[in-house]
Coordinates of C-alpha atoms and ligand atoms in Angstrom, one line a residue:
M1 CA -15.5 12.3 -5.7
H2 CA -12.9 10.2 -3.9
T3 CA -9.3 10.1 -5.2
L4 CA -9.5 6.3 -5.3
E5 CA -12.7 4.2 -5.4
I6 CA -12.5 0.4 -5.6
S7 CA -15.8 -1.5 -5.9
D8 CA -16.0 -5.3 -5.6
L9 CA -12.6 -5.7 -7.2
K10 CA -11.6 -9.2 -8.2
V11 CA -8.1 -10.1 -9.6
H12 CA -7.8 -13.8 -10.5
F13 CA -4.7 -15.5 -12.0
P14 CA -4.6 -18.8 -13.9
G15 CA -3.6 -21.5 -11.4
R16 CA -1.2 -24.4 -12.0
H17 CA -3.9 -27.0 -11.4
G18 CA -6.8 -25.4 -13.3
A19 CA -8.4 -23.6 -10.4
P20 CA -7.9 -19.8 -10.6
V21 CA -5.8 -18.1 -7.9
R22 CA -8.2 -15.6 -6.3
A23 CA -5.6 -13.1 -5.2
V24 CA -8.2 -10.4 -4.7
D25 CA -11.8 -11.6 -4.4
G26 CA -14.3 -8.8 -3.9
V27 CA -12.6 -5.9 -2.3
S28 CA -14.3 -2.5 -1.9
L29 CA -12.6 0.6 -0.4
H30 CA -12.0 4.2 -1.0
V31 CA -9.4 6.8 -0.3
A32 CA -10.6 10.4 0.2
A33 CA -8.8 13.5 -0.9
G34 CA -5.7 14.1 1.3
E35 CA -6.3 10.8 3.2
T36 CA -3.8 8.1 3.9
M37 CA -5.4 4.6 3.8
G38 CA -3.3 1.8 5.2
L39 CA -3.7 -1.7 3.6
V40 CA -2.4 -4.4 5.9
G41 CA -2.2 -8.2 6.2
E42 CA 0.2 -11.1 5.9
S43 CA 2.2 -11.9 2.9
G44 CA -0.1 -13.4 0.2
C45 CA -3.3 -11.6 1.4
G46 CA -3.6 -9.7 -1.9
K47 CA -2.7 -6.2 -0.7
T48 CA 0.1 -5.8 -3.3
T49 CA -2.2 -7.0 -6.0
V50 CA -4.7 -4.3 -5.0
A51 CA -1.9 -1.7 -5.1
N52 CA -0.7 -2.8 -8.5
T53 CA -4.3 -2.6 -9.9
T54 CA -4.8 1.0 -8.7
V55 CA -1.9 2.2 -10.8
G56 CA -2.9 0.2 -13.9
L57 CA 0.0 -2.4 -13.6
L58 CA -2.7 -5.2 -13.4
G59 CA -6.1 -5.3 -14.9
P60 CA -9.1 -6.2 -12.8
S61 CA -10.8 -9.6 -13.6
A62 CA -14.1 -8.0 -12.4
G63 CA -15.2 -4.9 -10.5
S64 CA -14.3 -1.3 -10.7
V65 CA -11.2 0.8 -9.9
K66 CA -11.6 4.6 -10.3
V67 CA -8.8 7.1 -9.9
M68 CA -10.2 10.7 -9.7
G69 CA -13.4 9.3 -11.3
T70 CA -11.7 7.6 -14.3
E71 CA -12.4 3.9 -14.6
L72 CA -9.4 1.7 -15.1
A73 CA -11.3 -1.6 -15.7
G74 CA -11.3 -2.1 -19.5
A75 CA -9.6 1.2 -20.1
D76 CA -7.6 1.8 -23.3
R77 CA -3.9 2.5 -23.4
R78 CA -4.4 6.3 -23.6
T79 CA -6.7 6.4 -20.6
L80 CA -4.3 4.2 -18.6
R81 CA -1.4 6.5 -19.5
A82 CA -3.4 9.5 -18.3
V83 CA -4.3 7.7 -15.1
R84 CA -0.7 6.8 -14.4
A85 CA 0.2 10.5 -14.3
R86 CA -2.4 10.9 -11.5
A87 CA -1.5 7.7 -9.6
Q88 CA 2.2 7.0 -8.9
M89 CA 3.8 4.1 -7.1
V90 CA 6.7 3.8 -4.7
F91 CA 7.9 0.2 -4.6
Q92 CA 9.7 -1.6 -1.7
D93 CA 13.1 -1.9 -3.3
P94 CA 14.7 1.4 -4.5
V95 CA 17.6 -0.6 -6.1
T96 CA 15.3 -2.3 -8.7
S97 CA 13.2 0.8 -9.1
L98 CA 16.1 2.8 -10.6
N99 CA 18.0 2.1 -13.8
P100 CA 21.7 1.8 -12.7
R101 CA 22.9 3.3 -16.0
M102 CA 20.8 6.4 -15.7
T103 CA 21.9 9.5 -13.7
I104 CA 19.4 10.3 -11.0
G105 CA 18.7 13.7 -12.7
D106 CA 17.6 11.8 -15.8
A107 CA 15.6 9.3 -13.7
V108 CA 13.7 12.0 -11.9
G109 CA 13.2 14.1 -15.0
E110 CA 12.2 11.2 -17.3
P111 CA 8.4 11.4 -16.6
L112 CA 8.4 15.1 -17.4
Y113 CA 10.6 14.7 -20.5
V114 CA 8.7 11.7 -21.9
R115 CA 5.4 13.4 -21.6
G116 CA 6.7 16.6 -23.2
I117 CA 6.1 18.7 -20.1
A118 CA 9.6 20.1 -19.7
S119 CA 13.0 19.9 -21.4
G120 CA 16.4 21.6 -21.4
R121 CA 16.9 24.2 -18.7
A122 CA 13.3 24.1 -17.5
L123 CA 13.6 20.4 -17.0
R124 CA 16.9 20.8 -15.0
E125 CA 15.2 23.3 -12.8
R126 CA 12.2 21.1 -12.2
V127 CA 14.6 18.2 -11.3
A128 CA 16.6 20.4 -8.9
G129 CA 13.4 21.4 -7.2
L130 CA 12.3 17.8 -6.9
L131 CA 15.6 16.7 -5.4
D132 CA 15.4 19.6 -3.0
E133 CA 11.9 18.6 -1.9
V134 CA 13.1 15.1 -0.9
G135 CA 16.2 16.4 0.9
L136 CA 18.9 15.8 -1.8
R137 CA 21.1 18.5 -3.3
P138 CA 20.6 19.6 -6.9
E139 CA 24.3 18.9 -7.7
H140 CA 23.5 15.2 -7.0
A141 CA 21.7 15.1 -10.4
G142 CA 24.7 14.0 -12.3
R143 CA 25.4 11.0 -10.1
Y144 CA 24.4 7.4 -10.5
P145 CA 22.2 5.3 -8.1
H146 CA 25.1 3.2 -6.8
Q147 CA 26.6 6.3 -5.3
F148 CA 23.7 6.7 -2.9
S149 CA 22.6 4.8 0.3
G150 CA 19.4 2.9 0.4
G151 CA 17.5 5.7 2.1
Q152 CA 18.8 8.2 -0.4
R153 CA 17.8 6.0 -3.3
Q154 CA 14.2 5.8 -1.9
R155 CA 14.3 9.6 -1.7
I156 CA 15.2 9.6 -5.5
V157 CA 12.3 7.2 -6.2
I158 CA 9.9 9.4 -4.3
A159 CA 11.2 12.5 -6.2
R160 CA 10.5 10.7 -9.5
A161 CA 7.0 9.7 -8.3
L162 CA 6.3 13.3 -7.4
A163 CA 7.4 14.7 -10.8
L164 CA 4.0 14.6 -12.4
R165 CA 2.3 16.0 -9.2
P166 CA 0.1 12.9 -8.7
A167 CA -3.2 13.0 -6.8
L168 CA -2.5 9.5 -5.4
L169 CA 0.7 8.0 -4.1
V170 CA 0.6 4.2 -3.8
C171 CA 3.4 3.1 -1.5
D172 CA 4.1 -0.7 -1.4
E173 CA 6.2 -1.5 1.7
P174 CA 8.2 1.7 1.1
V175 CA 10.6 1.3 4.0
S176 CA 10.7 -2.5 4.5
A177 CA 14.0 -2.9 2.5
L178 CA 15.7 0.0 4.3
D179 CA 17.9 0.1 7.3
V180 CA 15.9 0.5 10.5
S181 CA 17.8 3.7 11.3
V182 CA 16.5 5.6 8.2
R183 CA 12.9 4.2 8.1
A184 CA 11.5 7.0 10.3
Q185 CA 13.1 9.7 8.1
I186 CA 11.5 8.3 4.9
L187 CA 8.1 7.9 6.6
N188 CA 8.3 11.5 7.9
L189 CA 9.3 12.7 4.4
L190 CA 6.3 10.9 2.9
V191 CA 3.9 12.4 5.5
D192 CA 5.4 15.9 4.9
L193 CA 5.2 15.7 1.1
Q194 CA 1.6 14.4 1.3
A195 CA 0.5 17.2 3.5
R196 CA 2.4 19.8 1.4
H197 CA 0.8 18.7 -1.9
G198 CA -2.6 17.5 -0.6
M199 CA -2.0 14.1 -2.0
S200 CA -4.0 11.0 -1.1
S201 CA -2.1 7.8 -0.3
L202 CA -2.7 4.1 -0.3
F203 CA -0.1 2.7 2.0
V204 CA 0.5 -1.0 1.8
S205 CA 2.5 -2.6 4.7
H206 CA 2.7 -5.7 6.8
D207 CA 4.2 -3.6 9.6
L208 CA 1.4 -2.3 11.9
A209 CA 3.8 0.1 13.8
V210 CA 4.5 1.8 10.5
V211 CA 0.9 2.0 9.5
R212 CA 0.0 3.4 12.9
H213 CA 2.6 6.2 12.3
V214 CA 1.4 7.4 8.9
C215 CA -2.3 6.3 8.2
D216 CA -5.6 8.0 8.9
R217 CA -7.7 4.8 8.3
V218 CA -6.7 1.2 7.9
A219 CA -8.1 -1.7 5.9
V220 CA -7.1 -5.2 7.1
M221 CA -7.1 -7.8 4.3
Y222 CA -7.2 -11.6 4.7
L223 CA -6.9 -14.0 1.8
G224 CA -8.2 -11.7 -0.9
R225 CA -10.9 -10.0 1.1
I226 CA -11.4 -7.1 3.5
A227 CA -11.7 -8.3 7.2
E228 CA -12.0 -4.9 8.8
V229 CA -11.9 -1.1 8.0
A230 CA -11.6 1.5 10.7
G231 CA -10.0 4.8 11.6
R232 CA -6.5 4.4 12.9
D233 CA -7.2 5.1 16.5
A234 CA -10.3 3.0 16.6
L235 CA -8.5 0.0 15.0
F236 CA -5.6 0.1 17.4
A237 CA -7.7 0.8 20.5
S238 CA -10.5 -1.6 19.9
P239 CA -10.0 -4.0 17.0
R240 CA -13.2 -5.9 16.2
H241 CA -12.2 -8.7 13.9
P242 CA -10.4 -11.7 15.4
Y243 CA -7.8 -11.5 12.7
T244 CA -7.1 -7.8 13.4
R245 CA -6.7 -8.7 17.1
A246 CA -4.3 -11.4 16.3
L247 CA -2.2 -9.1 14.1
L248 CA -2.1 -6.4 16.7
A249 CA -1.2 -8.9 19.4
S250 CA 2.0 -9.7 17.5
V251 CA 3.2 -6.0 17.5
P252 CA 5.6 -5.5 20.3
E253 CA 4.9 -2.6 22.8
P254 CA 7.8 -0.4 23.7
D255 CA 6.6 -0.3 27.3
P256 CA 7.2 -3.7 29.0
V257 CA 4.4 -3.2 31.4
V258 CA 1.9 -2.7 28.6
Q259 CA 3.5 -5.6 26.7
R260 CA 2.9 -8.0 29.7
A261 CA -0.7 -6.8 30.0
K262 CA -1.4 -7.5 26.3
P263 CA -3.9 -10.3 25.6
R264 CA -2.4 -13.2 23.8
V265 CA -4.3 -14.1 20.7
P266 CA -2.4 -16.9 18.9
L267 CA -2.5 -16.9 15.1
A268 CA -2.0 -20.6 14.3
G269 CA -1.0 -22.1 11.0
E270 CA -0.3 -20.7 7.6
I271 CA -2.6 -18.6 5.4
P272 CA -4.5 -21.0 3.2
S273 CA -3.9 -21.0 -0.6
P274 CA -5.9 -18.4 -2.6
A275 CA -6.4 -21.2 -5.2
D276 CA -8.5 -23.2 -2.7
P277 CA -9.8 -20.7 -0.1
P278 CA -11.9 -22.1 2.8
A279 CA -15.7 -22.0 2.4
G280 CA -17.7 -19.5 4.6
C281 CA -15.4 -17.1 6.5
R282 CA -12.0 -17.5 5.0
F283 CA -10.4 -17.0 8.4
H284 CA -12.3 -19.9 10.0
T285 CA -9.4 -22.4 9.7
R286 CA -7.3 -20.2 12.1
C287 CA -9.9 -18.3 14.1
P288 CA -9.9 -18.9 17.9
M289 CA -13.7 -17.9 17.9
V290 CA -14.8 -20.1 15.1
A291 CA -18.5 -21.3 15.2
E292 CA -20.5 -23.6 13.0
V293 CA -22.0 -20.7 11.0
C294 CA -18.5 -19.5 10.1
R295 CA -17.8 -22.7 8.1
R296 CA -21.0 -22.3 6.0
E297 CA -21.7 -18.6 5.5
V298 CA -19.6 -15.8 4.1
P299 CA -19.7 -12.9 6.6
A300 CA -20.8 -9.6 5.0
L301 CA -19.1 -6.4 6.0
R302 CA -21.2 -4.5 8.6
A303 CA -20.8 -1.6 10.9
V304 CA -19.7 -2.5 14.5
G305 CA -18.9 0.4 16.7
E306 CA -16.6 2.7 14.7
S307 CA -15.5 -0.1 12.4
V308 CA -16.8 -2.0 9.4
V309 CA -16.2 -5.7 10.0
A310 CA -16.7 -9.0 8.2
C311 CA -17.3 -11.4 11.1
H312 CA -20.5 -13.2 12.2
L313 CA -19.6 -12.9 15.9
A314 CA -18.0 -9.4 16.0
Ligands
SF4_1 FE1 -13.8 -16.1 13.3 FE2 -16.3 -16.8 12.5 FE3 -15.7 -14.2 12.7 FE4 -14.7 -15.7 10.8 S1 -16.8 -15.2 11.1 S2 -13.6 -14.2 12.0 S3 -14.4 -17.6 11.8 S4 -15.7 -15.7 14.4

């Protein structure tokens, strides 16, 4: 059993002009025990919608989402509450994730208290342990969020997410709002905690350098669908899908010699509207390799080398 199993997931929203917005339109992927799966793509590709669905914040329009074997599609409130204990989310912005009027001790301990798992001295000890795990001092428990830096606040959010010992940590751009100087520290903390607790992770990011640092496998999304899934090394060494190649070409290399040798794959234009996606391959309006078949037929995901790719010409 995988920690997370998503099958043919569709999440559609009512559109302004009658046509539904197909934010997620037939996504299948899984995250194995202890694995970190990256989910990447441009803004508007549907990756955050997938993330929100895996923790029960959004309901699927169709398809299946299972966390530790429990189906979320059509689940009652009690089941969703149980699943939320197993799948916790770390959002992009630690400022809006924390109640400014709550001490950080109360914020971190709240999931344990609300579920009747710990109270009084036992709760204080659990909170002290959680703060210690994320590199904060137990005596910080009485302070308020505004007394901490952005990086420290994200540590508090992570401590709160760990309180119920989840099997799956869903991280949505967890370092994008942070100062560049603290990003690596938070990423390393996430990697350490995941290894220590044997957690799985779905790691959503637009930043491929970050994904390369933390993920075992990577799924690339484009306009509500999966374009390519591959192991981290295979994806970065030999991307198969033209969209993946274009994304990778935009990541600057630290070595200027390597940077100069990089192939240039222009990614022209804007991502089309998910309310009116192009027929056939959804990437065909921007693809440098587009052929006639691409405008007519939807490419199915198929194995190419070490990757799984949705492209007629890969
Ligand atoms: Fe490009 Fe065609 Fe492949 Fe789509 S199917 S990515 S348009 S080559």
